[in-house]
Structure formats: C-alpha cells, structure tokens
mmCIF file of C-alpha atoms in Angstrom:
data_model
loop_
_atom_site.group_PDB
_atom_site.id
_atom_site.type_symbol
_atom_site.label_atom_id
_atom_site.label_comp_id
_atom_site.label_asym_id
_atom_site.label_seq_id
_atom_site.Cartn_x
_atom_site.Cartn_y
_atom_site.Cartn_z
ATOM 1 C CA MET A 296 -18.237 5.870 -13.088
ATOM 2 C CA ALA A 297 -15.003 7.846 -12.899
ATOM 3 C CA PHE A 298 -11.623 6.218 -13.302
ATOM 4 C CA LYS A 299 -10.311 5.392 -9.813
ATOM 5 C CA THR A 300 -6.813 6.727 -9.154
ATOM 6 C CA GLU A 301 -6.619 6.608 -5.325
ATOM 7 C CA PHE A 302 -7.027 3.552 -3.123
ATOM 8 C CA HIS A 303 -7.447 3.376 0.644
ATOM 9 C CA PHE A 304 -5.483 0.927 2.732
ATOM 10 C CA ARG A 305 -5.012 -0.123 6.352
ATOM 11 C CA LEU A 306 -1.536 -1.121 7.562
ATOM 12 C CA PRO A 307 -1.242 -4.353 9.555
ATOM 13 C CA ARG A 308 0.701 -2.647 12.342
ATOM 14 C CA GLY A 309 0.805 1.063 11.624
ATOM 15 C CA PHE A 310 3.388 3.840 11.502
ATOM 16 C CA VAL A 311 4.280 5.150 14.967
ATOM 17 C CA ASP A 312 4.935 8.906 14.813
ATOM 18 C CA PRO A 313 8.272 9.392 16.655
ATOM 19 C CA ASP A 314 7.256 12.871 17.818
ATOM 20 C CA THR A 315 3.767 12.123 19.174
ATOM 21 C CA GLY A 316 3.683 8.331 19.614
ATOM 22 C CA LYS A 317 0.424 8.307 17.584
ATOM 23 C CA VAL A 318 -0.165 5.209 15.488
ATOM 24 C CA HIS A 319 -1.273 5.818 11.864
ATOM 25 C CA ARG A 320 -2.825 2.840 10.084
ATOM 26 C CA ASP A 321 -5.255 4.152 7.494
ATOM 27 C CA GLY A 322 -3.919 5.770 4.373
ATOM 28 C CA THR A 323 -4.330 6.483 0.680
ATOM 29 C CA MET A 324 -2.149 5.495 -2.230
ATOM 30 C CA ARG A 325 -2.532 6.865 -5.732
ATOM 31 C CA LEU A 326 -1.692 5.139 -8.975
ATOM 32 C CA ALA A 327 1.901 5.612 -10.028
ATOM 33 C CA THR A 328 2.897 7.619 -13.096
ATOM 34 C CA ALA A 329 5.833 6.894 -15.375
ATOM 35 C CA LYS A 330 7.606 9.844 -13.681
ATOM 36 C CA ASP A 331 7.071 8.215 -10.290
ATOM 37 C CA GLU A 332 8.799 5.084 -11.459
ATOM 38 C CA ILE A 333 11.629 6.720 -13.445
ATOM 39 C CA GLY A 334 12.406 9.686 -11.115
ATOM 40 C CA PRO A 335 13.743 7.616 -8.202
ATOM 41 C CA LEU A 336 16.332 6.024 -10.518
ATOM 42 C CA GLN A 337 18.145 9.372 -10.480
ATOM 43 C CA ASP A 338 18.159 9.469 -6.640
ATOM 44 C CA TYR A 339 21.665 8.964 -5.245
ATOM 45 C CA ARG A 340 20.323 6.626 -2.556
ATOM 46 C CA VAL A 341 18.785 4.344 -5.209
ATOM 47 C CA GLN A 342 21.936 4.466 -7.275
ATOM 48 C CA ALA A 343 23.982 3.382 -4.267
ATOM 49 C CA ASN A 344 21.495 0.699 -3.193
ATOM 50 C CA ARG A 345 18.888 -0.522 -5.679
ATOM 51 C CA ALA A 346 16.760 -1.931 -2.834
ATOM 52 C CA TYR A 347 16.123 1.672 -1.786
ATOM 53 C CA LEU A 348 13.962 2.157 -4.880
ATOM 54 C CA VAL A 349 10.818 0.955 -3.106
ATOM 55 C CA ILE A 350 11.320 3.409 -0.259
ATOM 56 C CA VAL A 351 11.555 6.429 -2.545
ATOM 57 C CA LEU A 352 8.759 5.186 -4.792
ATOM 58 C CA LEU A 353 6.314 4.610 -1.940
ATOM 59 C CA SER A 354 7.050 8.098 -0.522
ATOM 60 C CA ARG A 355 5.889 9.501 -3.872
ATOM 61 C CA VAL A 356 2.611 7.611 -4.219
ATOM 62 C CA ILE A 357 1.289 7.493 -0.662
ATOM 63 C CA THR A 358 -0.755 10.637 -0.344
ATOM 64 C CA ARG A 359 -1.974 10.227 3.213
ATOM 65 C CA LEU A 360 -1.177 8.168 6.276
ATOM 66 C CA GLY A 361 -3.453 8.779 9.252
ATOM 67 C CA ASP A 362 -3.609 12.562 9.623
ATOM 68 C CA MET A 363 -0.249 13.011 7.902
ATOM 69 C CA GLU A 364 -0.593 14.442 4.386
ATOM 70 C CA SER A 365 3.122 14.751 3.644
ATOM 71 C CA ILE A 366 4.804 11.402 3.423
ATOM 72 C CA SER A 367 8.593 11.583 3.360
ATOM 73 C CA VAL A 368 11.274 9.006 2.653
ATOM 74 C CA ASN A 369 11.998 9.100 6.368
ATOM 75 C CA THR A 370 8.398 8.068 7.113
ATOM 76 C CA ILE A 371 8.694 5.004 4.819
ATOM 77 C CA GLU A 372 12.100 4.136 6.286
ATOM 78 C CA ASN A 373 10.514 3.951 9.732
ATOM 79 C CA LEU A 374 7.644 1.608 8.878
ATOM 80 C CA PHE A 375 7.646 -1.831 10.417
ATOM 81 C CA SER A 376 8.795 -4.458 7.893
ATOM 82 C CA THR A 377 5.333 -6.042 7.920
ATOM 83 C CA ASP A 378 3.786 -2.714 6.835
ATOM 84 C CA LEU A 379 6.480 -2.143 4.166
ATOM 85 C CA ALA A 380 5.796 -5.620 2.691
ATOM 86 C CA TYR A 381 2.064 -4.894 2.747
ATOM 87 C CA LEU A 382 2.511 -1.580 0.939
ATOM 88 C CA GLN A 383 4.797 -3.155 -1.707
ATOM 89 C CA GLU A 384 2.143 -5.788 -2.433
ATOM 90 C CA PHE A 385 -0.641 -3.173 -2.393
ATOM 91 C CA TYR A 386 1.332 -0.988 -4.853
ATOM 92 C CA ARG A 387 1.804 -3.955 -7.149
ATOM 93 C CA LYS A 388 -1.840 -4.929 -6.978
ATOM 94 C CA ILE A 389 -3.277 -1.493 -7.841
ATOM 95 C CA ASN A 390 -0.675 -0.618 -10.479
ATOM 96 C CA GLU A 391 -0.326 -3.953 -12.271
ATOM 97 C CA GLU A 392 -3.629 -5.652 -11.705
ATOM 98 C CA GLY A 393 -6.017 -2.733 -11.214
ATOM 99 C CA ALA A 394 -8.015 -4.110 -8.286
ATOM 100 C CA PRO A 395 -6.265 -4.716 -4.988
ATOM 101 C CA HIS A 396 -7.373 -8.219 -3.933
ATOM 102 C CA LEU A 397 -5.761 -11.427 -2.813
ATOM 103 C CA HIS A 398 -6.679 -15.025 -3.438
ATOM 104 C CA VAL A 399 -6.630 -16.872 -0.126
ATOM 105 C CA SER A 400 -7.857 -20.111 1.432
ATOM 106 C CA CYS A 401 -9.470 -20.697 4.799
ATOM 107 C CA PRO A 402 -7.032 -22.556 7.108
ATOM 108 C CA ALA A 403 -9.922 -24.478 8.717
ATOM 109 C CA CYS A 404 -11.823 -25.777 5.669
ATOM 110 C CA ASN A 405 -9.446 -24.990 2.758
ATOM 111 C CA HIS A 406 -12.191 -23.086 0.909
ATOM 112 C CA GLU A 407 -10.598 -20.670 -1.583
ATOM 113 C CA PHE A 408 -11.846 -17.125 -2.180
ATOM 114 C CA ASP A 409 -10.707 -13.590 -2.990
ATOM 115 C CA VAL A 410 -10.547 -10.796 -0.433
ATOM 116 C CA ASP A 411 -10.722 -7.105 -1.395
ATOM 117 C CA LEU A 412 -7.668 -5.444 0.249
ATOM 118 C CA VAL A 413 -9.436 -2.088 0.478
ATOM 119 C CA THR A 414 -12.703 -3.139 2.138
ATOM 120 C CA GLY A 415 -11.844 -6.590 3.521
ATOM 121 C CA ASN A 416 -14.942 -7.962 1.784
ATOM 122 C CA ILE A 417 -15.003 -11.463 0.390
ATOM 123 C CA LEU A 418 -15.329 -11.315 -3.390
ATOM 124 C CA GLY A 419 -17.252 -13.780 -5.585
ATOM 125 C CA GLY A 420 -15.618 -15.702 -8.415
ATOM 126 C CA ASP A 421 -16.270 -12.849 -10.899
ATOM 127 C CA GLY A 422 -14.495 -10.222 -8.735
ATOM 128 C CA GLU A 423 -17.775 -8.755 -7.475
ATOM 129 C CA GLU A 424 -18.408 -8.488 -3.781
ATOM 130 C CA GLY A 425 -20.036 -11.593 -2.349
ATOM 131 C CA GLY A 426 -22.500 -12.013 0.415
ATOM 132 C CA ALA A 427 -21.003 -13.009 3.746
ATOM 133 C CA GLY A 428 -17.660 -11.716 4.972
ATOM 134 C CA PRO A 429 -16.081 -8.938 6.931
ATOM 135 C CA SER A 430 -17.395 -5.483 6.234
ATOM 136 C CA GLY A 431 -14.028 -3.832 6.436
ATOM 137 C CA PRO A 432 -10.409 -4.212 7.485
ATOM 138 C CA GLY A 433 -9.438 -4.727 11.144
#
C-alpha cells in the first residue's frame, strides 16, 4: 500500500464562490512539508498578525475545493468560521496524528467511539472500520 499524502474532506457549511454563488464543500488536503510550515513565517501578513499563519498555511496545503483547483489566501479568508475551525482540526489530525478521526460520544446513550473524518464511518477500538455507521459524510 502506498503512503497516503492526500486526504479528502467535506466542509460543514461550504465555501460560497462570490462570483457564481456555487457552494463548494468537498475538497482535498495534502500533508504539509517543512517548507509549507516555515514559508508563511516570512509573509508580511503573518509577521503583522501571527493569527494569519493558519490562513496562509491552509492556502498552501488545500489542493482542491469543489471544482476549484487553485486555492488562494482570499479563498481561505472567505470561509465561514465553522469551516475554518474544521480545516484547522483536519490539518492537525492528518499532520500530527496521521489518521483524521475524532473520539466522540453519543448524546443519547453516552456510548464512546471514533469517527473517521474522511468517510464518516464509525471505527472500532483498534482504528479499523467497524460494522454499523454512516457510509460517508453528510
């Protein structure tokens, strides 16, 4: 099996293209390189406001959003805050932990389980896909 360097995601709300009004929810993010993480530190916007780092960084590692294949800083700036928070967590999961999943609990029965952020599948205790559960996001 080849080393996986790109991961698919689905935004909770989606990017609304200001020119067409089209909503883009599905995208691809690649693993970050050292250059991706160091390069933005030289950007004048990041030097003026350290919080801007995530905006520049995400614009470098998101390779596709809907039918858009060129993701600019402006695109990331215009995401809804829910989607920005999702992408920050997704970035952290794939770059620091390797597999994008979350540990959650059912609000009705308090049963705890892991959910694969790419597929939406419920994972077993060993990180492998379990039986029942959603077949994909949204």
